[in-house]
PDB file of N, CA and C in Angstrom:
ATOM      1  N   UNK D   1     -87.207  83.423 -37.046  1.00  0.00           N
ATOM      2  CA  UNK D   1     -87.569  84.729 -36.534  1.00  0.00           C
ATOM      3  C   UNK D   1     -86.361  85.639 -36.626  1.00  0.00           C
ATOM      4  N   UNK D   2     -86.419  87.005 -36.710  1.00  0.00           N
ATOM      5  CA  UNK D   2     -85.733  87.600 -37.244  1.00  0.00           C
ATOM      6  C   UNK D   2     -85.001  87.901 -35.492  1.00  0.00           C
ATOM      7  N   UNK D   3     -83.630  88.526 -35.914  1.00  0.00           N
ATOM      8  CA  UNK D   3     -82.767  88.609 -34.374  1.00  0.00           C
ATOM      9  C   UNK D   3     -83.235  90.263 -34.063  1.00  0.00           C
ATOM     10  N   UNK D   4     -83.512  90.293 -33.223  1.00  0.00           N
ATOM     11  CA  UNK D   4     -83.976  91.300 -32.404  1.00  0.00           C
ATOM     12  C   UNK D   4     -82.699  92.671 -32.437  1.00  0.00           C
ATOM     13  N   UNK D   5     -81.564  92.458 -32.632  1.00  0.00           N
ATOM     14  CA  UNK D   5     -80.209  93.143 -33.057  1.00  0.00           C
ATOM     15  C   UNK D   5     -80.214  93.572 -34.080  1.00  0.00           C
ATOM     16  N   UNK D   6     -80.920  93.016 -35.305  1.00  0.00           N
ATOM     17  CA  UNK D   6     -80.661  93.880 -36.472  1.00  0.00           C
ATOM     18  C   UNK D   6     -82.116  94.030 -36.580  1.00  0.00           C
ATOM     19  N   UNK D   7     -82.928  94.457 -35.832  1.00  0.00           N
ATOM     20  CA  UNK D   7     -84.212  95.244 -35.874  1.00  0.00           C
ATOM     21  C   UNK D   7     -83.765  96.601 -36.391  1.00  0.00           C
ATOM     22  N   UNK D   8     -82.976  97.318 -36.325  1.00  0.00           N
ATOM     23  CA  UNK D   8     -82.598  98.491 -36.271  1.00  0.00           C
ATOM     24  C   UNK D   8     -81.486  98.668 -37.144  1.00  0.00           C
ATOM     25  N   UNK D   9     -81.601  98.149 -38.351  1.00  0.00           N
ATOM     26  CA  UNK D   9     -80.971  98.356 -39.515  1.00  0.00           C
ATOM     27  C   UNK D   9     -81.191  98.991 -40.667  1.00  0.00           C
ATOM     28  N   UNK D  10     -82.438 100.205 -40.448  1.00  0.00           N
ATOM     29  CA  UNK D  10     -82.827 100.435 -41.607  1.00  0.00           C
ATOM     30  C   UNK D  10     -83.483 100.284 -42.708  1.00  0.00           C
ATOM     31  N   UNK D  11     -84.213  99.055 -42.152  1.00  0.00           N
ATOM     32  CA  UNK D  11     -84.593  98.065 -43.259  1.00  0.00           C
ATOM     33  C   UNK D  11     -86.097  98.131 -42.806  1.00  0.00           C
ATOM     34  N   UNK D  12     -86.765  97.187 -43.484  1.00  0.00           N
ATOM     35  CA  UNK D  12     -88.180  96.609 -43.150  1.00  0.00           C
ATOM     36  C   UNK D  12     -87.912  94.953 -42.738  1.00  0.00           C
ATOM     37  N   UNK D  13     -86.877  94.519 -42.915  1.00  0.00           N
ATOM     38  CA  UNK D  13     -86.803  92.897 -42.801  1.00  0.00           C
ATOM     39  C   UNK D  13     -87.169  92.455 -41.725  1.00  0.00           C
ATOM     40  N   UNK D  14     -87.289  93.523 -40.727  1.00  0.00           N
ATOM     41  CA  UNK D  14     -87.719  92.546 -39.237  1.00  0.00           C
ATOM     42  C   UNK D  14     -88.716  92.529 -39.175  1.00  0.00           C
ATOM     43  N   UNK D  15     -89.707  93.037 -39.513  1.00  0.00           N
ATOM     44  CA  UNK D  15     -90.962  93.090 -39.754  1.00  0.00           C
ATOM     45  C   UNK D  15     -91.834  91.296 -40.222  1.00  0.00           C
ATOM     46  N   UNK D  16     -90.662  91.271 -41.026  1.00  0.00           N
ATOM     47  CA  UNK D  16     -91.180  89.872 -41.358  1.00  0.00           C
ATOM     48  C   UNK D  16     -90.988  88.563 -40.584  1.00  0.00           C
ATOM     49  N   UNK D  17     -90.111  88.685 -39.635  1.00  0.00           N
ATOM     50  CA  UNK D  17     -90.042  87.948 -38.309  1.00  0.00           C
ATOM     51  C   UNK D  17     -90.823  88.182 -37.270  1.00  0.00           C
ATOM     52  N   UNK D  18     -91.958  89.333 -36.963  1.00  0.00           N
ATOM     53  CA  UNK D  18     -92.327  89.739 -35.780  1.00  0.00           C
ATOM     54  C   UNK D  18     -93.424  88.993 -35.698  1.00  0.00           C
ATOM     55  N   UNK D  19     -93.653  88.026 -34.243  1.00  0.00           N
ATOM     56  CA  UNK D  19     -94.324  87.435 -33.527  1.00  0.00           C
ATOM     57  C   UNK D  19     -95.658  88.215 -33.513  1.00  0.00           C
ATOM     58  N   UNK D  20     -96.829  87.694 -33.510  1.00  0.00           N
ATOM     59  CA  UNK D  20     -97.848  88.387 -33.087  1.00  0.00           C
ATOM     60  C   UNK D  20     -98.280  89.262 -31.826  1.00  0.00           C
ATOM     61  N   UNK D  21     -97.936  88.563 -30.765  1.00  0.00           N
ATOM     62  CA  UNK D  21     -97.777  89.175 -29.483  1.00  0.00           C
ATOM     63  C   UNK D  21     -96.602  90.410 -29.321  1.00  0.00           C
ATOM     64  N   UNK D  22     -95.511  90.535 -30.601  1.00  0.00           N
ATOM     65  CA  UNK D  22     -94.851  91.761 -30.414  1.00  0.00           C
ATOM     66  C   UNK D  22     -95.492  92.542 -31.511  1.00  0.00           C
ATOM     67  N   UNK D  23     -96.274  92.448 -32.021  1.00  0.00           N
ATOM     68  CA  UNK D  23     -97.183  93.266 -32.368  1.00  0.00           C
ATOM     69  C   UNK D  23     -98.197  93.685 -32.476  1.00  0.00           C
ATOM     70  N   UNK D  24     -98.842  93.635 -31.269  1.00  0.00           N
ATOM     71  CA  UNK D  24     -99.522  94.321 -30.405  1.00  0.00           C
ATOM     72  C   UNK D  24     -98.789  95.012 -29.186  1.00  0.00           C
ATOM     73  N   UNK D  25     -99.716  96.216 -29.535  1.00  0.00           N
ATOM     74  CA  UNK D  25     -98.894  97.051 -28.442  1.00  0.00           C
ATOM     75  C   UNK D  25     -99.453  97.441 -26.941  1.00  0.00           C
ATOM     76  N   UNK D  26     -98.900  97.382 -26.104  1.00  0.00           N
ATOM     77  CA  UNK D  26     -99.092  97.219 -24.838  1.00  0.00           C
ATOM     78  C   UNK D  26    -100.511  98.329 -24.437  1.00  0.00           C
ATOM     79  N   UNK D  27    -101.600  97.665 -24.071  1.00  0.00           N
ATOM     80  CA  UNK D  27    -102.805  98.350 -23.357  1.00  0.00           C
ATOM     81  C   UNK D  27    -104.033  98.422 -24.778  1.00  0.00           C
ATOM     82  N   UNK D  28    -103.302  98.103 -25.662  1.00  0.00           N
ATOM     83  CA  UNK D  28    -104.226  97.575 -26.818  1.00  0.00           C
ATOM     84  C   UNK D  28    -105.567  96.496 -26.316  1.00  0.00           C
ATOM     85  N   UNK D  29    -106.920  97.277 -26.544  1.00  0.00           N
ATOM     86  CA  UNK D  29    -107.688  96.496 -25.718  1.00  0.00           C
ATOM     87  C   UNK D  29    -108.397  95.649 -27.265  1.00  0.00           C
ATOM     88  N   UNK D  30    -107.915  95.290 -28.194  1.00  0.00           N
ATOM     89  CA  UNK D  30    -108.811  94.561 -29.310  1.00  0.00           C
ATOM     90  C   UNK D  30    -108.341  92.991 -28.703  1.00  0.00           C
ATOM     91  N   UNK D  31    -107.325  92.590 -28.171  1.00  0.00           N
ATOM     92  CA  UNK D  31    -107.083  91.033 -27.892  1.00  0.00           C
ATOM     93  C   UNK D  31    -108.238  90.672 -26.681  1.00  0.00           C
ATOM     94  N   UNK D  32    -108.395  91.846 -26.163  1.00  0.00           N
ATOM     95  CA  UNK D  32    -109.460  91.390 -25.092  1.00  0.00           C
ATOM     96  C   UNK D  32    -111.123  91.528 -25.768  1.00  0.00           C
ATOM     97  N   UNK D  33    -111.162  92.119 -26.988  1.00  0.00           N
ATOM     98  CA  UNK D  33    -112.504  92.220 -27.734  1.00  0.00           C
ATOM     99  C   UNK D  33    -112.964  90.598 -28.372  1.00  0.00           C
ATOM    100  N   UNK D  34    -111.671  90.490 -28.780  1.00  0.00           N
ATOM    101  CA  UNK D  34    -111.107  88.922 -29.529  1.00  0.00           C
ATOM    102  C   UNK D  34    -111.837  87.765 -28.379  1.00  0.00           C
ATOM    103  N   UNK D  35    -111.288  87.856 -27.399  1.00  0.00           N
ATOM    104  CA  UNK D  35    -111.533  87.136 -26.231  1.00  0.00           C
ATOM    105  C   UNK D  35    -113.005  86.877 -26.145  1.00  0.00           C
ATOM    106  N   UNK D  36    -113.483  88.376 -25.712  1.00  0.00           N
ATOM    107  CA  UNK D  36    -114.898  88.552 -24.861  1.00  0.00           C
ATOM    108  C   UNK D  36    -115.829  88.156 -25.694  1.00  0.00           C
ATOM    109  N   UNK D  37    -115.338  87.856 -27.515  1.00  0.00           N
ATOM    110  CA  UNK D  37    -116.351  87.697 -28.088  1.00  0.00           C
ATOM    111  C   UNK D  37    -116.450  86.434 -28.849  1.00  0.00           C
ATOM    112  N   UNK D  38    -115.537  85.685 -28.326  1.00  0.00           N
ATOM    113  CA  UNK D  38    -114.869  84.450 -29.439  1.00  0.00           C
ATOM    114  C   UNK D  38    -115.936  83.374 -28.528  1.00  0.00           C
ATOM    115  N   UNK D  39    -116.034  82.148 -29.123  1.00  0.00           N
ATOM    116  CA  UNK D  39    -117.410  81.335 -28.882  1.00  0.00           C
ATOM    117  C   UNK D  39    -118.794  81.531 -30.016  1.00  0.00           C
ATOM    118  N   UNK D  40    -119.574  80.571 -29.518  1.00  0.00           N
ATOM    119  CA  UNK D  40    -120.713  81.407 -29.903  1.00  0.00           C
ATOM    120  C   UNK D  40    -121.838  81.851 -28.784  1.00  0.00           C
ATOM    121  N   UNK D  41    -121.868  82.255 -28.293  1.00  0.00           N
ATOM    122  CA  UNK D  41    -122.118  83.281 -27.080  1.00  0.00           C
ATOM    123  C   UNK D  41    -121.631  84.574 -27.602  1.00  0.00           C
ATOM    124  N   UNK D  42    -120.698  84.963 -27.841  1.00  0.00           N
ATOM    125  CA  UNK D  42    -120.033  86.062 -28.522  1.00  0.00           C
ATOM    126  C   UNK D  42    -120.675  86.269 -30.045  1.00  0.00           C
ATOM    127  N   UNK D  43    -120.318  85.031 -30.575  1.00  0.00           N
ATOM    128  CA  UNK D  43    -121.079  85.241 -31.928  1.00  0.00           C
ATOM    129  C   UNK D  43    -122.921  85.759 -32.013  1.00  0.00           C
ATOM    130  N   UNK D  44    -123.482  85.325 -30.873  1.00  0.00           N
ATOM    131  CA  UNK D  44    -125.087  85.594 -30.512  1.00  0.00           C
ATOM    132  C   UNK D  44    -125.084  87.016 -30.523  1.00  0.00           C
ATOM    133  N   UNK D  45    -124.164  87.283 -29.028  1.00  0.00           N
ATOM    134  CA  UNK D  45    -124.207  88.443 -29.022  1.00  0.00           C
ATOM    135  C   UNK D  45    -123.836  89.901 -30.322  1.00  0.00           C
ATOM    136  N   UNK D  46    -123.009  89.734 -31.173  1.00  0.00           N
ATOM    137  CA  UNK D  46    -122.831  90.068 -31.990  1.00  0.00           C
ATOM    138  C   UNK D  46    -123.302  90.536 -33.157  1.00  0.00           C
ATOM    139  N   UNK D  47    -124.236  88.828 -33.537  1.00  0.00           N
ATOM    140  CA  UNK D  47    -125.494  88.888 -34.366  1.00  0.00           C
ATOM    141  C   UNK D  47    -126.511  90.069 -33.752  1.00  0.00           C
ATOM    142  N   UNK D  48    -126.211  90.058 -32.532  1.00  0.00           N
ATOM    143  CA  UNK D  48    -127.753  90.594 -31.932  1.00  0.00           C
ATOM    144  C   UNK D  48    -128.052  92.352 -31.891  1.00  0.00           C
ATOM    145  N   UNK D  49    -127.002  92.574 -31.850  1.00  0.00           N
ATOM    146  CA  UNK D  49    -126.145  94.015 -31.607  1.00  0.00           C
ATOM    147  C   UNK D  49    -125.997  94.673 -33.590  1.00  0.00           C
ATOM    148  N   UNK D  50    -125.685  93.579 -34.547  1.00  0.00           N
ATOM    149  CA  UNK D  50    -125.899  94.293 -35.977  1.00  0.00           C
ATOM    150  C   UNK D  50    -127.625  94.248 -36.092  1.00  0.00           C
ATOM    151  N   UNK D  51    -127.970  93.341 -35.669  1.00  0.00           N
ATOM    152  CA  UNK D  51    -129.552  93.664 -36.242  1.00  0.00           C
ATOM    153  C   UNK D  51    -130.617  94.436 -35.577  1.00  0.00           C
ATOM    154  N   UNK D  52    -129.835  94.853 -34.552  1.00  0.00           N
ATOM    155  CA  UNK D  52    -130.606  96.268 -33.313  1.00  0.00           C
ATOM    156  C   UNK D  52    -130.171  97.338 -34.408  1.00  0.00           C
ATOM    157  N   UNK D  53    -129.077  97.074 -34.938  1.00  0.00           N
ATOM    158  CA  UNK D  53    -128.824  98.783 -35.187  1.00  0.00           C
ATOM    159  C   UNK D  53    -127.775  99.125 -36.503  1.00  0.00           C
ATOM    160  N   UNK D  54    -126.875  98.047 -37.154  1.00  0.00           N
ATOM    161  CA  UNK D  54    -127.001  98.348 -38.559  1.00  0.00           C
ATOM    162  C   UNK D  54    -127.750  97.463 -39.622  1.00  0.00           C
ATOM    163  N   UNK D  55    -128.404  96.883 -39.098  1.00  0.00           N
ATOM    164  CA  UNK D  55    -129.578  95.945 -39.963  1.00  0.00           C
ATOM    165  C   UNK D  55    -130.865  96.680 -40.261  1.00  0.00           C
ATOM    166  N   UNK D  56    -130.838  97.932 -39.283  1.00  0.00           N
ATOM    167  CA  UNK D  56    -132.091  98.308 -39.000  1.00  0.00           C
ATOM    168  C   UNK D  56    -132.193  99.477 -39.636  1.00  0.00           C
ATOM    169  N   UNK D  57    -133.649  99.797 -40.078  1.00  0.00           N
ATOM    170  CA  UNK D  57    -133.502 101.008 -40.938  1.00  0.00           C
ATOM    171  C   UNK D  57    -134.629 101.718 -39.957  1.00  0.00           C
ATOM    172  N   UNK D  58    -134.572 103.332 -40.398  1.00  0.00           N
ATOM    173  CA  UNK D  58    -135.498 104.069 -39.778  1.00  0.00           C
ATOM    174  C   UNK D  58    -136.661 104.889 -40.808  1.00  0.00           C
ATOM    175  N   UNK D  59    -137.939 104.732 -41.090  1.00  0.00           N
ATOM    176  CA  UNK D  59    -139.064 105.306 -41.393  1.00  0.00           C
ATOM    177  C   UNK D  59    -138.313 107.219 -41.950  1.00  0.00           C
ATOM    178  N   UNK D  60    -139.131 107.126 -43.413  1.00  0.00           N
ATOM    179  CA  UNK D  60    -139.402 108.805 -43.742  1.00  0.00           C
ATOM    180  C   UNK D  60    -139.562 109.955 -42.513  1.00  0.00           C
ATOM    181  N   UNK D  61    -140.505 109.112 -41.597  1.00  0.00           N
ATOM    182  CA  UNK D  61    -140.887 110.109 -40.836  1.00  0.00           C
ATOM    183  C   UNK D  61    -139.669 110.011 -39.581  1.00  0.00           C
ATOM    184  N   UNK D  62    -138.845 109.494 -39.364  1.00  0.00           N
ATOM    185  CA  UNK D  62    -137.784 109.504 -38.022  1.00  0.00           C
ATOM    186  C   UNK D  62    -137.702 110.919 -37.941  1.00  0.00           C
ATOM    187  N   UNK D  63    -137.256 111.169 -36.610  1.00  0.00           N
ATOM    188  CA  UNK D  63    -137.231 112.807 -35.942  1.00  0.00           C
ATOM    189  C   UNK D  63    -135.674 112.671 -36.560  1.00  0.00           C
ATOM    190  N   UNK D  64    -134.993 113.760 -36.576  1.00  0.00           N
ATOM    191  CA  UNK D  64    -133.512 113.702 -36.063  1.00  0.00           C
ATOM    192  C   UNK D  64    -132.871 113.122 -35.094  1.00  0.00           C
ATOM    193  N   UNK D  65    -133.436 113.259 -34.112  1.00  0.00           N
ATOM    194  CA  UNK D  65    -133.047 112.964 -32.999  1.00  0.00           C
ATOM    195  C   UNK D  65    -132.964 111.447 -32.846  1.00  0.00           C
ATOM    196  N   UNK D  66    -133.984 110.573 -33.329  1.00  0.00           N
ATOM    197  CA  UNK D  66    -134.054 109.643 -33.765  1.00  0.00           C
ATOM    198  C   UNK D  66    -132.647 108.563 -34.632  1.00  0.00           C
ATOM    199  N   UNK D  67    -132.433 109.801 -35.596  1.00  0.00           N
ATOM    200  CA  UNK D  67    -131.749 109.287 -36.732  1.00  0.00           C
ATOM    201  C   UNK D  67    -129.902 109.468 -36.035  1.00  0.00           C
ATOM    202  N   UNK D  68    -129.559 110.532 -35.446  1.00  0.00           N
ATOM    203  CA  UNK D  68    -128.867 110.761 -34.531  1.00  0.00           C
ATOM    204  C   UNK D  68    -128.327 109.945 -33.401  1.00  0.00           C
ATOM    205  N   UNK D  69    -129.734 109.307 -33.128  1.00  0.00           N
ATOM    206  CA  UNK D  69    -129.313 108.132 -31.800  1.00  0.00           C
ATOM    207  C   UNK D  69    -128.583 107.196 -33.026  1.00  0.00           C
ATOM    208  N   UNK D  70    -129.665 106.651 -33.262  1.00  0.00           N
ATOM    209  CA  UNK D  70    -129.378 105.102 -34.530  1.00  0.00           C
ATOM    210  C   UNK D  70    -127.621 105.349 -34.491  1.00  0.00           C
ATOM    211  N   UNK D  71    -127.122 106.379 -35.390  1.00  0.00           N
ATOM    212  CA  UNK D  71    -125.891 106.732 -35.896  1.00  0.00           C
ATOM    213  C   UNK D  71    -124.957 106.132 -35.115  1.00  0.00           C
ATOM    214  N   UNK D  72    -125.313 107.026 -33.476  1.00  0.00           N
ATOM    215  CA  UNK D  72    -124.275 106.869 -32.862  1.00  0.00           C
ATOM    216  C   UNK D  72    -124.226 105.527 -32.336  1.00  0.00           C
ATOM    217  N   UNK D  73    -125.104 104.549 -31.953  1.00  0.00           N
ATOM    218  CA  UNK D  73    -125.290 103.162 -31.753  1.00  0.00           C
ATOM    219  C   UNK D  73    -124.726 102.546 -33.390  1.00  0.00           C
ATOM    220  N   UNK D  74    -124.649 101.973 -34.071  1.00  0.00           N
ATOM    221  CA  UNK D  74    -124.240 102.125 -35.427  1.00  0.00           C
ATOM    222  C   UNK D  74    -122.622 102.233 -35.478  1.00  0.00           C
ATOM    223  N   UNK D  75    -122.137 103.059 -35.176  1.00  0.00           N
ATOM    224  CA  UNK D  75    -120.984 103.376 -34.541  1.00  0.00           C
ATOM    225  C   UNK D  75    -120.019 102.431 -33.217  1.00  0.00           C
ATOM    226  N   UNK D  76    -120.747 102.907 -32.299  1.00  0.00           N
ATOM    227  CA  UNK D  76    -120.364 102.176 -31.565  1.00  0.00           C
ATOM    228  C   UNK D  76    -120.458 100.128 -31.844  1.00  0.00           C
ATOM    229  N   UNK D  77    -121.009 100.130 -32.673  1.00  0.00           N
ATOM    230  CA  UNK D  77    -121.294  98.566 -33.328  1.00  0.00           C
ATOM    231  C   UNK D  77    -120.180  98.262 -33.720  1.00  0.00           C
ATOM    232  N   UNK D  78    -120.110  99.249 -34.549  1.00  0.00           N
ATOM    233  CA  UNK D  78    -118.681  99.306 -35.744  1.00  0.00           C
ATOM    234  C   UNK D  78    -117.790  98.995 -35.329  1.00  0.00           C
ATOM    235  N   UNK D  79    -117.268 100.140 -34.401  1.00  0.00           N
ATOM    236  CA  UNK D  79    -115.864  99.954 -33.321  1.00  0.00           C
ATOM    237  C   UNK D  79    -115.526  98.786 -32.912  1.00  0.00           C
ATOM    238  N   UNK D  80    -117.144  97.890 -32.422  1.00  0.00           N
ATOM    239  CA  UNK D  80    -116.533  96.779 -31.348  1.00  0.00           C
ATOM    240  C   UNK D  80    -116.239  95.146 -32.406  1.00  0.00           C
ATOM    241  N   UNK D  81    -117.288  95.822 -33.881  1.00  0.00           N
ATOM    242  CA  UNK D  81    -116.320  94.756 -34.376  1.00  0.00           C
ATOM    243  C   UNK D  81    -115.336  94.974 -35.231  1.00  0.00           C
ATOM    244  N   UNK D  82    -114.909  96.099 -35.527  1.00  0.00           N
ATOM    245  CA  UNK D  82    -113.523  96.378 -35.795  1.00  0.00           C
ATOM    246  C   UNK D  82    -112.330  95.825 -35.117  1.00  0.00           C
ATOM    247  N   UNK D  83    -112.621  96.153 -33.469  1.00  0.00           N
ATOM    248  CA  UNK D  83    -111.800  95.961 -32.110  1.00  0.00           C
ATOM    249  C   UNK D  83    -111.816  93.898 -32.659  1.00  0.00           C
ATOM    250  N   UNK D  84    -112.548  93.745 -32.422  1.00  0.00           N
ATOM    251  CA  UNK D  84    -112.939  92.185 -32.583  1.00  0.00           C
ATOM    252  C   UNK D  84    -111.957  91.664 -33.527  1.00  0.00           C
ATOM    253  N   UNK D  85    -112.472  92.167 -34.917  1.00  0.00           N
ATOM    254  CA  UNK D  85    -112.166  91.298 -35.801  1.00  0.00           C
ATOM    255  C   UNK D  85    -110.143  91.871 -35.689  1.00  0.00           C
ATOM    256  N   UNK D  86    -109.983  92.914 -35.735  1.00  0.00           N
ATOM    257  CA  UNK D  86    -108.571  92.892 -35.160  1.00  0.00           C
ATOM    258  C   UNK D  86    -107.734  92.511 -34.200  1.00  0.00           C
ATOM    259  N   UNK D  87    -108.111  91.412 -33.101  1.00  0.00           N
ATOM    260  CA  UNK D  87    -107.922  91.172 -32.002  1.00  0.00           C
ATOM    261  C   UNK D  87    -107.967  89.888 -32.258  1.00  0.00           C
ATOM    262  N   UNK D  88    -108.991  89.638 -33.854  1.00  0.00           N
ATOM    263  CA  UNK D  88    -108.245  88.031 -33.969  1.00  0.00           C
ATOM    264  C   UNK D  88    -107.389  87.945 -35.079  1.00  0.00           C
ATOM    265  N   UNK D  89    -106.501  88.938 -35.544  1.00  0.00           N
ATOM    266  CA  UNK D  89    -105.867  88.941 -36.376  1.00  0.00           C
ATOM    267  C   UNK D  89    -106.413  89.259 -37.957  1.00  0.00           C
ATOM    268  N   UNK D  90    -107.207  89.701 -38.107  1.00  0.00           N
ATOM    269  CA  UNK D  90    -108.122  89.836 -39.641  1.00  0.00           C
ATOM    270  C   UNK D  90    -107.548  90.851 -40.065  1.00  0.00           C
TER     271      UNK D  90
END
């Protein structure tokens, strides 16, 4: 591991010593996404949450309003396995 003293040399080399836990930064909530979702209980839940809402398609006829909700659920999907899959290191 690289010495914590010549972190600050200008370089990129410490980078290649840094521990996982020092890189993550403090109040970073993806290690706790990692957590809440790791198992398969997590994995259920997960499955269950893409096929509500980016598995799912909406009809010619959807209102806007309709298509609008979907989006923003869709979204919020996204985020939590973004948060996830970064929280286990991916």
């Amino acid at each position: 591991m690289a010495d914590p003293a010549e972190w600050n040399n200008g370089g990129w080399a410490w980078l290649d010593g840094a521990s996982p836990a020092e890189a993550v930064p403090a109040g970073d909530p993806a290690p706790s996404f990692a957590r809440c979702f790791a198992g398969p209980d997590g994995a259920r839940v997960l499955d269950t949450l893409k096929a509500m809402t980016l598995e799912r398609v909406l009809g010619p006829d959807a209102s806007d309003a309709a298509l609008r909700d979907l989006e923003g659920q869709r979204r919020l999907v996204a985020l939590i396995l973004a948060l996830t899959a970064r929280g286990q290191g991916a």
